[in-house]
PDB file of C-alpha atoms in Angstrom:
ATOM      1  CA  UNK D   1     -13.308 -63.089  -0.902  1.00 91.00           C
ATOM      2  CA  UNK D   2     -11.272 -62.281  -4.006  1.00 97.00           C
ATOM      3  CA  UNK D   3     -13.841 -60.009  -5.632  1.00 98.00           C
ATOM      4  CA  UNK D   4     -15.606 -58.445  -2.651  1.00 97.00           C
ATOM      5  CA  UNK D   5     -17.644 -55.493  -3.907  1.00 95.00           C
ATOM      6  CA  UNK D   6     -16.255 -55.651  -7.450  1.00 98.00           C
ATOM      7  CA  UNK D   7     -18.298 -55.763 -10.643  1.00 98.00           C
ATOM      8  CA  UNK D   8     -17.333 -58.119 -13.445  1.00 98.00           C
ATOM      9  CA  UNK D   9     -18.830 -58.246 -16.934  1.00 98.00           C
ATOM     10  CA  UNK D  10     -18.934 -61.818 -18.272  1.00 98.00           C
ATOM     11  CA  UNK D  11     -19.657 -62.436 -21.949  1.00 97.00           C
ATOM     12  CA  UNK D  12     -20.835 -65.728 -23.390  1.00 95.00           C
ATOM     13  CA  UNK D  13     -22.830 -67.012 -20.417  1.00 96.00           C
ATOM     14  CA  UNK D  14     -24.477 -70.319 -21.234  1.00 89.00           C
ATOM     15  CA  UNK D  15     -24.517 -73.727 -19.586  1.00 85.00           C
ATOM     16  CA  UNK D  16     -20.754 -74.190 -19.457  1.00 92.00           C
ATOM     17  CA  UNK D  17     -17.736 -72.023 -18.748  1.00 96.00           C
ATOM     18  CA  UNK D  18     -19.549 -68.681 -18.857  1.00 96.00           C
ATOM     19  CA  UNK D  19     -21.944 -69.860 -16.169  1.00 96.00           C
ATOM     20  CA  UNK D  20     -19.069 -71.128 -14.044  1.00 97.00           C
ATOM     21  CA  UNK D  21     -17.223 -67.816 -14.327  1.00 98.00           C
ATOM     22  CA  UNK D  22     -20.297 -65.826 -13.333  1.00 98.00           C
ATOM     23  CA  UNK D  23     -20.961 -68.208 -10.435  1.00 97.00           C
ATOM     24  CA  UNK D  24     -17.361 -67.865  -9.232  1.00 98.00           C
ATOM     25  CA  UNK D  25     -17.615 -64.059  -9.359  1.00 98.00           C
ATOM     26  CA  UNK D  26     -20.669 -64.067  -7.101  1.00 98.00           C
ATOM     27  CA  UNK D  27     -19.191 -66.747  -4.828  1.00 97.00           C
ATOM     28  CA  UNK D  28     -16.132 -64.537  -4.357  1.00 98.00           C
ATOM     29  CA  UNK D  29     -18.245 -61.565  -3.277  1.00 98.00           C
ATOM     30  CA  UNK D  30     -18.608 -59.765  -6.602  1.00 98.00           C
ATOM     31  CA  UNK D  31     -21.401 -58.612  -8.885  1.00 98.00           C
ATOM     32  CA  UNK D  32     -21.697 -60.424 -12.214  1.00 98.00           C
ATOM     33  CA  UNK D  33     -23.151 -58.725 -15.282  1.00 98.00           C
ATOM     34  CA  UNK D  34     -24.021 -61.463 -17.749  1.00 98.00           C
ATOM     35  CA  UNK D  35     -24.155 -61.184 -21.525  1.00 98.00           C
ATOM     36  CA  UNK D  36     -25.003 -63.751 -24.221  1.00 96.00           C
ATOM     37  CA  UNK D  37     -27.142 -64.017 -27.323  1.00 95.00           C
ATOM     38  CA  UNK D  38     -29.849 -66.178 -25.728  1.00 94.00           C
ATOM     39  CA  UNK D  39     -32.070 -64.561 -23.110  1.00 95.00           C
ATOM     40  CA  UNK D  40     -33.298 -67.888 -21.730  1.00 94.00           C
ATOM     41  CA  UNK D  41     -29.733 -68.984 -20.958  1.00 94.00           C
ATOM     42  CA  UNK D  42     -29.009 -65.698 -19.203  1.00 96.00           C
ATOM     43  CA  UNK D  43     -32.147 -65.829 -17.083  1.00 95.00           C
ATOM     44  CA  UNK D  44     -31.534 -69.447 -16.104  1.00 96.00           C
ATOM     45  CA  UNK D  45     -27.905 -68.824 -15.192  1.00 96.00           C
ATOM     46  CA  UNK D  46     -28.685 -65.694 -13.172  1.00 96.00           C
ATOM     47  CA  UNK D  47     -31.475 -67.465 -11.268  1.00 96.00           C
ATOM     48  CA  UNK D  48     -29.190 -70.355 -10.341  1.00 96.00           C
ATOM     49  CA  UNK D  49     -26.274 -68.142  -9.323  1.00 96.00           C
ATOM     50  CA  UNK D  50     -28.171 -65.406  -7.511  1.00 96.00           C
ATOM     51  CA  UNK D  51     -31.829 -66.288  -6.810  1.00 96.00           C
ATOM     52  CA  UNK D  52     -32.768 -62.915  -5.331  1.00 95.00           C
ATOM     53  CA  UNK D  53     -31.020 -60.926  -8.065  1.00 94.00           C
ATOM     54  CA  UNK D  54     -28.913 -58.845  -5.704  1.00 97.00           C
ATOM     55  CA  UNK D  55     -25.560 -59.520  -7.313  1.00 98.00           C
ATOM     56  CA  UNK D  56     -26.403 -60.154 -10.964  1.00 98.00           C
ATOM     57  CA  UNK D  57     -27.777 -58.331 -13.966  1.00 98.00           C
ATOM     58  CA  UNK D  58     -28.035 -59.517 -17.535  1.00 98.00           C
ATOM     59  CA  UNK D  59     -28.730 -58.304 -21.050  1.00 97.00           C
ATOM     60  CA  UNK D  60     -28.947 -60.087 -24.382  1.00 98.00           C
ATOM     61  CA  UNK D  61     -25.658 -59.324 -26.128  1.00 98.00           C
ATOM     62  CA  UNK D  62     -24.157 -60.280 -29.468  1.00 97.00           C
ATOM     63  CA  UNK D  63     -20.501 -59.226 -29.331  1.00 97.00           C
ATOM     64  CA  UNK D  64     -20.443 -58.822 -33.112  1.00 96.00           C
ATOM     65  CA  UNK D  65     -22.658 -55.752 -32.547  1.00 97.00           C
ATOM     66  CA  UNK D  66     -20.810 -52.791 -31.035  1.00 97.00           C
ATOM     67  CA  UNK D  67     -23.993 -51.119 -29.785  1.00 98.00           C
ATOM     68  CA  UNK D  68     -24.971 -54.251 -27.863  1.00 98.00           C
ATOM     69  CA  UNK D  69     -21.512 -54.392 -26.264  1.00 98.00           C
ATOM     70  CA  UNK D  70     -21.901 -50.762 -25.174  1.00 98.00           C
ATOM     71  CA  UNK D  71     -25.361 -51.510 -23.778  1.00 98.00           C
ATOM     72  CA  UNK D  72     -24.025 -54.363 -21.630  1.00 98.00           C
ATOM     73  CA  UNK D  73     -21.255 -52.132 -20.258  1.00 98.00           C
ATOM     74  CA  UNK D  74     -23.796 -49.384 -19.589  1.00 98.00           C
ATOM     75  CA  UNK D  75     -25.975 -51.849 -17.675  1.00 98.00           C
ATOM     76  CA  UNK D  76     -23.052 -52.691 -15.387  1.00 98.00           C
ATOM     77  CA  UNK D  77     -22.417 -49.022 -14.652  1.00 98.00           C
ATOM     78  CA  UNK D  78     -26.111 -48.240 -14.182  1.00 98.00           C
ATOM     79  CA  UNK D  79     -26.783 -51.179 -11.870  1.00 98.00           C
ATOM     80  CA  UNK D  80     -23.558 -51.391  -9.854  1.00 98.00           C
ATOM     81  CA  UNK D  81     -21.787 -48.074 -10.385  1.00 97.00           C
ATOM     82  CA  UNK D  82     -18.833 -49.199 -12.482  1.00 98.00           C
ATOM     83  CA  UNK D  83     -16.816 -52.029 -13.978  1.00 98.00           C
ATOM     84  CA  UNK D  84     -13.770 -53.593 -12.321  1.00 98.00           C
ATOM     85  CA  UNK D  85     -13.151 -56.425 -14.757  1.00 98.00           C
ATOM     86  CA  UNK D  86     -14.414 -58.068 -17.926  1.00 98.00           C
ATOM     87  CA  UNK D  87     -14.037 -61.777 -18.655  1.00 98.00           C
ATOM     88  CA  UNK D  88     -14.405 -62.737 -22.316  1.00 98.00           C
ATOM     89  CA  UNK D  89     -15.920 -66.203 -22.668  1.00 97.00           C
ATOM     90  CA  UNK D  90     -18.090 -65.578 -25.743  1.00 95.00           C
ATOM     91  CA  UNK D  91     -16.713 -67.347 -28.812  1.00 93.00           C
ATOM     92  CA  UNK D  92     -17.673 -69.210 -31.953  1.00 90.00           C
ATOM     93  CA  UNK D  93     -16.120 -72.648 -31.474  1.00 87.00           C
ATOM     94  CA  UNK D  94     -18.493 -74.861 -33.449  1.00 86.00           C
ATOM     95  CA  UNK D  95     -16.906 -74.529 -36.894  1.00 88.00           C
ATOM     96  CA  UNK D  96     -14.606 -77.470 -37.630  1.00 89.00           C
ATOM     97  CA  UNK D  97     -12.039 -78.077 -40.350  1.00 90.00           C
ATOM     98  CA  UNK D  98      -8.587 -77.120 -41.561  1.00 92.00           C
ATOM     99  CA  UNK D  99      -7.015 -75.187 -44.414  1.00 92.00           C
ATOM    100  CA  UNK D 100      -7.747 -77.731 -47.163  1.00 93.00           C
ATOM    101  CA  UNK D 101     -11.511 -77.625 -46.683  1.00 90.00           C
ATOM    102  CA  UNK D 102     -11.704 -74.050 -45.409  1.00 92.00           C
ATOM    103  CA  UNK D 103     -14.706 -71.873 -46.144  1.00 95.00           C
ATOM    104  CA  UNK D 104     -13.006 -68.506 -45.754  1.00 96.00           C
ATOM    105  CA  UNK D 105     -16.339 -66.715 -45.544  1.00 96.00           C
ATOM    106  CA  UNK D 106     -17.006 -68.651 -42.348  1.00 95.00           C
ATOM    107  CA  UNK D 107     -13.427 -68.016 -41.200  1.00 95.00           C
ATOM    108  CA  UNK D 108     -14.134 -64.290 -41.502  1.00 96.00           C
ATOM    109  CA  UNK D 109     -17.220 -64.667 -39.322  1.00 96.00           C
ATOM    110  CA  UNK D 110     -15.285 -66.662 -36.700  1.00 95.00           C
ATOM    111  CA  UNK D 111     -12.603 -63.958 -36.614  1.00 97.00           C
ATOM    112  CA  UNK D 112     -15.238 -61.240 -36.388  1.00 97.00           C
ATOM    113  CA  UNK D 113     -16.798 -62.854 -33.319  1.00 96.00           C
ATOM    114  CA  UNK D 114     -13.764 -64.231 -31.521  1.00 97.00           C
ATOM    115  CA  UNK D 115     -11.180 -61.537 -32.242  1.00 97.00           C
ATOM    116  CA  UNK D 116     -13.058 -58.357 -33.076  1.00 98.00           C
ATOM    117  CA  UNK D 117     -15.987 -59.173 -30.786  1.00 98.00           C
ATOM    118  CA  UNK D 118     -13.645 -59.463 -27.821  1.00 98.00           C
ATOM    119  CA  UNK D 119     -12.033 -56.149 -28.750  1.00 98.00           C
ATOM    120  CA  UNK D 120     -15.446 -54.492 -29.127  1.00 98.00           C
ATOM    121  CA  UNK D 121     -16.522 -55.662 -25.695  1.00 98.00           C
ATOM    122  CA  UNK D 122     -13.220 -54.570 -24.183  1.00 98.00           C
ATOM    123  CA  UNK D 123     -13.483 -51.093 -25.678  1.00 98.00           C
ATOM    124  CA  UNK D 124     -17.044 -50.731 -24.415  1.00 98.00           C
ATOM    125  CA  UNK D 125     -15.816 -51.342 -20.852  1.00 98.00           C
ATOM    126  CA  UNK D 126     -12.789 -49.023 -21.042  1.00 98.00           C
ATOM    127  CA  UNK D 127     -14.411 -45.751 -19.940  1.00 97.00           C
ATOM    128  CA  UNK D 128     -15.374 -47.318 -16.624  1.00 98.00           C
ATOM    129  CA  UNK D 129     -12.208 -49.394 -16.241  1.00 98.00           C
ATOM    130  CA  UNK D 130     -10.071 -46.287 -16.687  1.00 97.00           C
ATOM    131  CA  UNK D 131     -11.639 -44.703 -13.615  1.00 95.00           C
ATOM    132  CA  UNK D 132     -10.019 -46.994 -11.060  1.00 88.00           C
ATOM    133  CA  UNK D 133      -8.050 -49.475 -13.139  1.00 96.00           C
ATOM    134  CA  UNK D 134      -9.067 -53.093 -13.438  1.00 97.00           C
ATOM    135  CA  UNK D 135      -8.666 -56.283 -15.396  1.00 98.00           C
ATOM    136  CA  UNK D 136      -9.399 -57.706 -18.828  1.00 98.00           C
ATOM    137  CA  UNK D 137      -9.391 -61.517 -18.904  1.00 98.00           C
ATOM    138  CA  UNK D 138      -9.477 -63.363 -22.220  1.00 98.00           C
ATOM    139  CA  UNK D 139     -10.429 -67.023 -22.395  1.00 97.00           C
ATOM    140  CA  UNK D 140      -8.167 -68.436 -25.083  1.00 96.00           C
ATOM    141  CA  UNK D 141      -7.420 -72.040 -25.945  1.00 94.00           C
ATOM    142  CA  UNK D 142      -4.506 -74.442 -25.772  1.00 93.00           C
ATOM    143  CA  UNK D 143      -5.233 -75.317 -29.403  1.00 89.00           C
ATOM    144  CA  UNK D 144      -3.846 -71.905 -30.409  1.00 91.00           C
ATOM    145  CA  UNK D 145      -0.374 -73.122 -29.437  1.00 90.00           C
ATOM    146  CA  UNK D 146      -0.685 -76.924 -29.816  1.00 88.00           C
ATOM    147  CA  UNK D 147      -3.350 -78.333 -32.135  1.00 80.00           C
ATOM    148  CA  UNK D 148      -5.130 -81.456 -30.838  1.00 75.00           C
ATOM    149  CA  UNK D 149      -5.141 -84.563 -32.997  1.00 70.00           C
ATOM    150  CA  UNK D 150      -8.778 -85.566 -32.377  1.00 74.00           C
ATOM    151  CA  UNK D 151     -10.496 -82.460 -33.719  1.00 79.00           C
ATOM    152  CA  UNK D 152      -9.512 -79.803 -36.249  1.00 87.00           C
ATOM    153  CA  UNK D 153     -10.589 -76.247 -35.425  1.00 88.00           C
ATOM    154  CA  UNK D 154      -8.133 -74.152 -37.395  1.00 94.00           C
ATOM    155  CA  UNK D 155     -10.306 -71.023 -37.599  1.00 95.00           C
ATOM    156  CA  UNK D 156     -11.067 -71.082 -33.867  1.00 94.00           C
ATOM    157  CA  UNK D 157      -7.398 -71.647 -32.990  1.00 94.00           C
ATOM    158  CA  UNK D 158      -6.242 -68.881 -35.334  1.00 95.00           C
ATOM    159  CA  UNK D 159      -8.733 -66.399 -33.909  1.00 97.00           C
ATOM    160  CA  UNK D 160      -7.641 -67.161 -30.359  1.00 96.00           C
ATOM    161  CA  UNK D 161      -3.979 -66.948 -31.342  1.00 96.00           C
ATOM    162  CA  UNK D 162      -4.667 -63.499 -32.752  1.00 96.00           C
ATOM    163  CA  UNK D 163      -6.247 -62.541 -29.438  1.00 96.00           C
ATOM    164  CA  UNK D 164      -3.058 -63.493 -27.623  1.00 94.00           C
ATOM    165  CA  UNK D 165      -1.123 -61.133 -29.901  1.00 96.00           C
ATOM    166  CA  UNK D 166      -3.711 -58.434 -29.273  1.00 97.00           C
ATOM    167  CA  UNK D 167      -3.324 -59.038 -25.530  1.00 98.00           C
ATOM    168  CA  UNK D 168       0.312 -57.949 -25.632  1.00 98.00           C
ATOM    169  CA  UNK D 169      -0.564 -54.706 -27.385  1.00 98.00           C
ATOM    170  CA  UNK D 170      -3.494 -53.990 -25.070  1.00 98.00           C
ATOM    171  CA  UNK D 171      -1.403 -54.683 -21.979  1.00 98.00           C
ATOM    172  CA  UNK D 172       1.080 -52.008 -23.111  1.00 98.00           C
ATOM    173  CA  UNK D 173      -1.568 -49.528 -24.206  1.00 98.00           C
ATOM    174  CA  UNK D 174      -3.822 -49.865 -21.159  1.00 98.00           C
ATOM    175  CA  UNK D 175      -1.148 -50.379 -18.507  1.00 98.00           C
ATOM    176  CA  UNK D 176      -0.790 -46.628 -17.784  1.00 98.00           C
ATOM    177  CA  UNK D 177      -4.477 -46.670 -16.782  1.00 98.00           C
ATOM    178  CA  UNK D 178      -3.740 -49.535 -14.353  1.00 98.00           C
ATOM    179  CA  UNK D 179      -5.713 -51.911 -16.548  1.00 98.00           C
ATOM    180  CA  UNK D 180      -4.255 -55.413 -16.729  1.00 98.00           C
ATOM    181  CA  UNK D 181      -4.820 -57.778 -19.676  1.00 98.00           C
ATOM    182  CA  UNK D 182      -4.238 -61.527 -19.353  1.00 98.00           C
ATOM    183  CA  UNK D 183      -5.315 -64.764 -21.000  1.00 98.00           C
ATOM    184  CA  UNK D 184      -6.379 -68.154 -19.635  1.00 98.00           C
ATOM    185  CA  UNK D 185      -5.635 -71.058 -21.996  1.00 97.00           C
ATOM    186  CA  UNK D 186      -7.787 -74.125 -21.283  1.00 95.00           C
ATOM    187  CA  UNK D 187      -6.977 -77.500 -22.768  1.00 91.00           C
ATOM    188  CA  UNK D 188      -9.409 -80.407 -22.628  1.00 90.00           C
ATOM    189  CA  UNK D 189     -11.885 -78.994 -20.101  1.00 90.00           C
ATOM    190  CA  UNK D 190     -14.581 -81.160 -18.553  1.00 92.00           C
ATOM    191  CA  UNK D 191     -17.841 -79.386 -19.212  1.00 89.00           C
ATOM    192  CA  UNK D 192     -20.727 -79.553 -21.711  1.00 89.00           C
ATOM    193  CA  UNK D 193     -18.677 -79.425 -24.975  1.00 86.00           C
ATOM    194  CA  UNK D 194     -16.163 -82.090 -23.917  1.00 89.00           C
ATOM    195  CA  UNK D 195     -18.910 -84.183 -22.357  1.00 90.00           C
ATOM    196  CA  UNK D 196     -20.695 -84.109 -25.728  1.00 90.00           C
ATOM    197  CA  UNK D 197     -17.460 -85.100 -27.504  1.00 89.00           C
ATOM    198  CA  UNK D 198     -16.946 -88.020 -25.120  1.00 93.00           C
ATOM    199  CA  UNK D 199     -20.546 -89.186 -25.553  1.00 94.00           C
ATOM    200  CA  UNK D 200     -20.336 -88.964 -29.359  1.00 93.00           C
ATOM    201  CA  UNK D 201     -16.968 -90.746 -29.509  1.00 93.00           C
ATOM    202  CA  UNK D 202     -18.082 -93.504 -27.167  1.00 94.00           C
ATOM    203  CA  UNK D 203     -21.229 -94.087 -29.219  1.00 95.00           C
ATOM    204  CA  UNK D 204     -19.262 -94.058 -32.488  1.00 93.00           C
ATOM    205  CA  UNK D 205     -16.687 -96.542 -31.214  1.00 94.00           C
ATOM    206  CA  UNK D 206     -19.082 -98.685 -29.187  1.00 96.00           C
ATOM    207  CA  UNK D 207     -17.113 -98.242 -25.968  1.00 95.00           C
ATOM    208  CA  UNK D 208     -18.035 -96.892 -22.521  1.00 95.00           C
ATOM    209  CA  UNK D 209     -17.801 -93.134 -22.020  1.00 94.00           C
ATOM    210  CA  UNK D 210     -15.465 -93.718 -19.079  1.00 94.00           C
ATOM    211  CA  UNK D 211     -12.965 -95.317 -21.469  1.00 94.00           C
ATOM    212  CA  UNK D 212     -12.928 -92.268 -23.748  1.00 92.00           C
ATOM    213  CA  UNK D 213     -12.533 -89.900 -20.800  1.00 93.00           C
ATOM    214  CA  UNK D 214      -9.717 -92.044 -19.385  1.00 93.00           C
ATOM    215  CA  UNK D 215      -7.991 -91.966 -22.784  1.00 91.00           C
ATOM    216  CA  UNK D 216      -7.965 -88.173 -22.661  1.00 91.00           C
ATOM    217  CA  UNK D 217      -6.885 -88.083 -19.027  1.00 93.00           C
ATOM    218  CA  UNK D 218      -3.852 -90.274 -19.682  1.00 92.00           C
ATOM    219  CA  UNK D 219      -2.203 -87.305 -21.415  1.00 90.00           C
ATOM    220  CA  UNK D 220      -2.329 -85.193 -18.290  1.00 94.00           C
ATOM    221  CA  UNK D 221       0.355 -84.904 -15.623  1.00 96.00           C
ATOM    222  CA  UNK D 222      -2.486 -84.814 -13.101  1.00 96.00           C
ATOM    223  CA  UNK D 223      -4.818 -87.825 -13.066  1.00 90.00           C
ATOM    224  CA  UNK D 224      -7.890 -86.178 -14.638  1.00 91.00           C
ATOM    225  CA  UNK D 225      -9.039 -83.368 -16.898  1.00 94.00           C
ATOM    226  CA  UNK D 226      -9.345 -79.799 -15.702  1.00 95.00           C
ATOM    227  CA  UNK D 227     -12.958 -78.658 -15.365  1.00 96.00           C
ATOM    228  CA  UNK D 228     -14.935 -75.577 -16.342  1.00 96.00           C
ATOM    229  CA  UNK D 229     -14.758 -74.615 -12.679  1.00 96.00           C
ATOM    230  CA  UNK D 230     -10.959 -74.825 -12.638  1.00 97.00           C
ATOM    231  CA  UNK D 231     -10.728 -72.460 -15.599  1.00 97.00           C
ATOM    232  CA  UNK D 232     -13.271 -70.125 -13.999  1.00 98.00           C
ATOM    233  CA  UNK D 233     -11.166 -69.981 -10.825  1.00 98.00           C
ATOM    234  CA  UNK D 234      -8.114 -68.952 -12.860  1.00 98.00           C
ATOM    235  CA  UNK D 235     -10.136 -66.219 -14.570  1.00 98.00           C
ATOM    236  CA  UNK D 236     -11.353 -64.925 -11.211  1.00 98.00           C
ATOM    237  CA  UNK D 237      -7.777 -64.806  -9.942  1.00 98.00           C
ATOM    238  CA  UNK D 238      -6.735 -62.672 -12.915  1.00 98.00           C
ATOM    239  CA  UNK D 239      -9.758 -60.428 -12.318  1.00 98.00           C
ATOM    240  CA  UNK D 240      -8.840 -59.932  -8.659  1.00 98.00           C
ATOM    241  CA  UNK D 241      -6.374 -57.625  -6.959  1.00 97.00           C
ATOM    242  CA  UNK D 242      -4.263 -60.686  -6.139  1.00 97.00           C
ATOM    243  CA  UNK D 243      -3.047 -60.416  -9.747  1.00 98.00           C
ATOM    244  CA  UNK D 244      -2.407 -56.666  -9.528  1.00 97.00           C
ATOM    245  CA  UNK D 245       1.187 -56.977 -10.810  1.00 98.00           C
ATOM    246  CA  UNK D 246       0.417 -59.474 -13.591  1.00 98.00           C
ATOM    247  CA  UNK D 247      -0.302 -58.343 -17.134  1.00 98.00           C
ATOM    248  CA  UNK D 248       0.395 -59.571 -20.650  1.00 98.00           C
ATOM    249  CA  UNK D 249       0.530 -63.203 -19.504  1.00 98.00           C
ATOM    250  CA  UNK D 250      -1.023 -66.470 -20.715  1.00 97.00           C
ATOM    251  CA  UNK D 251      -1.791 -69.208 -18.188  1.00 97.00           C
ATOM    252  CA  UNK D 252      -2.368 -72.799 -19.269  1.00 97.00           C
ATOM    253  CA  UNK D 253      -5.069 -74.501 -17.200  1.00 97.00           C
ATOM    254  CA  UNK D 254      -4.864 -78.038 -18.574  1.00 95.00           C
ATOM    255  CA  UNK D 255      -3.955 -80.509 -15.800  1.00 95.00           C
ATOM    256  CA  UNK D 256      -0.413 -80.547 -17.176  1.00 96.00           C
ATOM    257  CA  UNK D 257      -1.126 -81.873 -20.679  1.00 93.00           C
ATOM    258  CA  UNK D 258       1.106 -79.212 -22.233  1.00 93.00           C
ATOM    259  CA  UNK D 259       3.878 -77.550 -20.241  1.00 93.00           C
ATOM    260  CA  UNK D 260       5.707 -74.406 -21.327  1.00 88.00           C
TER     261      UNK D 260
END
C-alpha cells in the first residue's frame, strides 16, 4: 500500500474529486483528515470511506480563514500524531467569464480562495511536515496552460496558474526540510462537474448525453475522459514515498488531450 500508516490532510472534500482523493488515501493504507466548508458533505464522505471511523477525521474548514486551516492541521496531529502530506482540492471554480466581463471584486475572492487559501493550508501543515519531511500536492487545472473553448473561467485559470508559480518557490524553500511540492493538472475529468456540464449541454442542444461525452472524448489520445479517480490516484502517488525524488513538477492527467 502506497500510504501505509501515513496521514494525509485533504481539503475540499465533497462529492467529487476531494472524496475520491480521501477514499484513495484510505484504500492505500493511510489516514485521511478531511476538510471542507459543509459539515454534511464531510460526514457523508467519511462514513462512505471509513464506516467505523478508524482511519478518518474531519472538521469544517474554510481555507480563506487561517485559523480554520490551523485547526484542521491540529486535528490531524491530535488524532493521528502528525501529517505526512496535504492534498489541496478546495477551490472556487464556479465563477465564469473572461476579461471583458470581469468583476474584479469576484476575481479577488477567487484568488483569495484558490491561491492564498492553498498557501494558508500549506503553512498550517508545515510544523508537522518539517518533522519527518513529506509532500504537498496541489490540484491545478489544464485550463491554466491551455484554455478550453467551451467554457471561459479566466479567474479560476489565473489563480491556478499562480499556484504553479508558487509551487516552484515552495519546492525550493521547503526542499531542505525534505518536503516535496508538486501539482496535478486535470483536464476534462469525468465526475460531478463535468457530468453536470454534459447534462446541461445535451439538454440545451436536444441531443443524447452520450453524444456530448463522445464529442469531448474525441479530443483525447486515449478513447475516453480521465476520471476523478484517475486524478486522485496521481495525487496519491505524489503523496507517497514512491515520489520521494520528485518535486517542483506538474503532471497532466487528461487522457492525452494536451501533451507537453
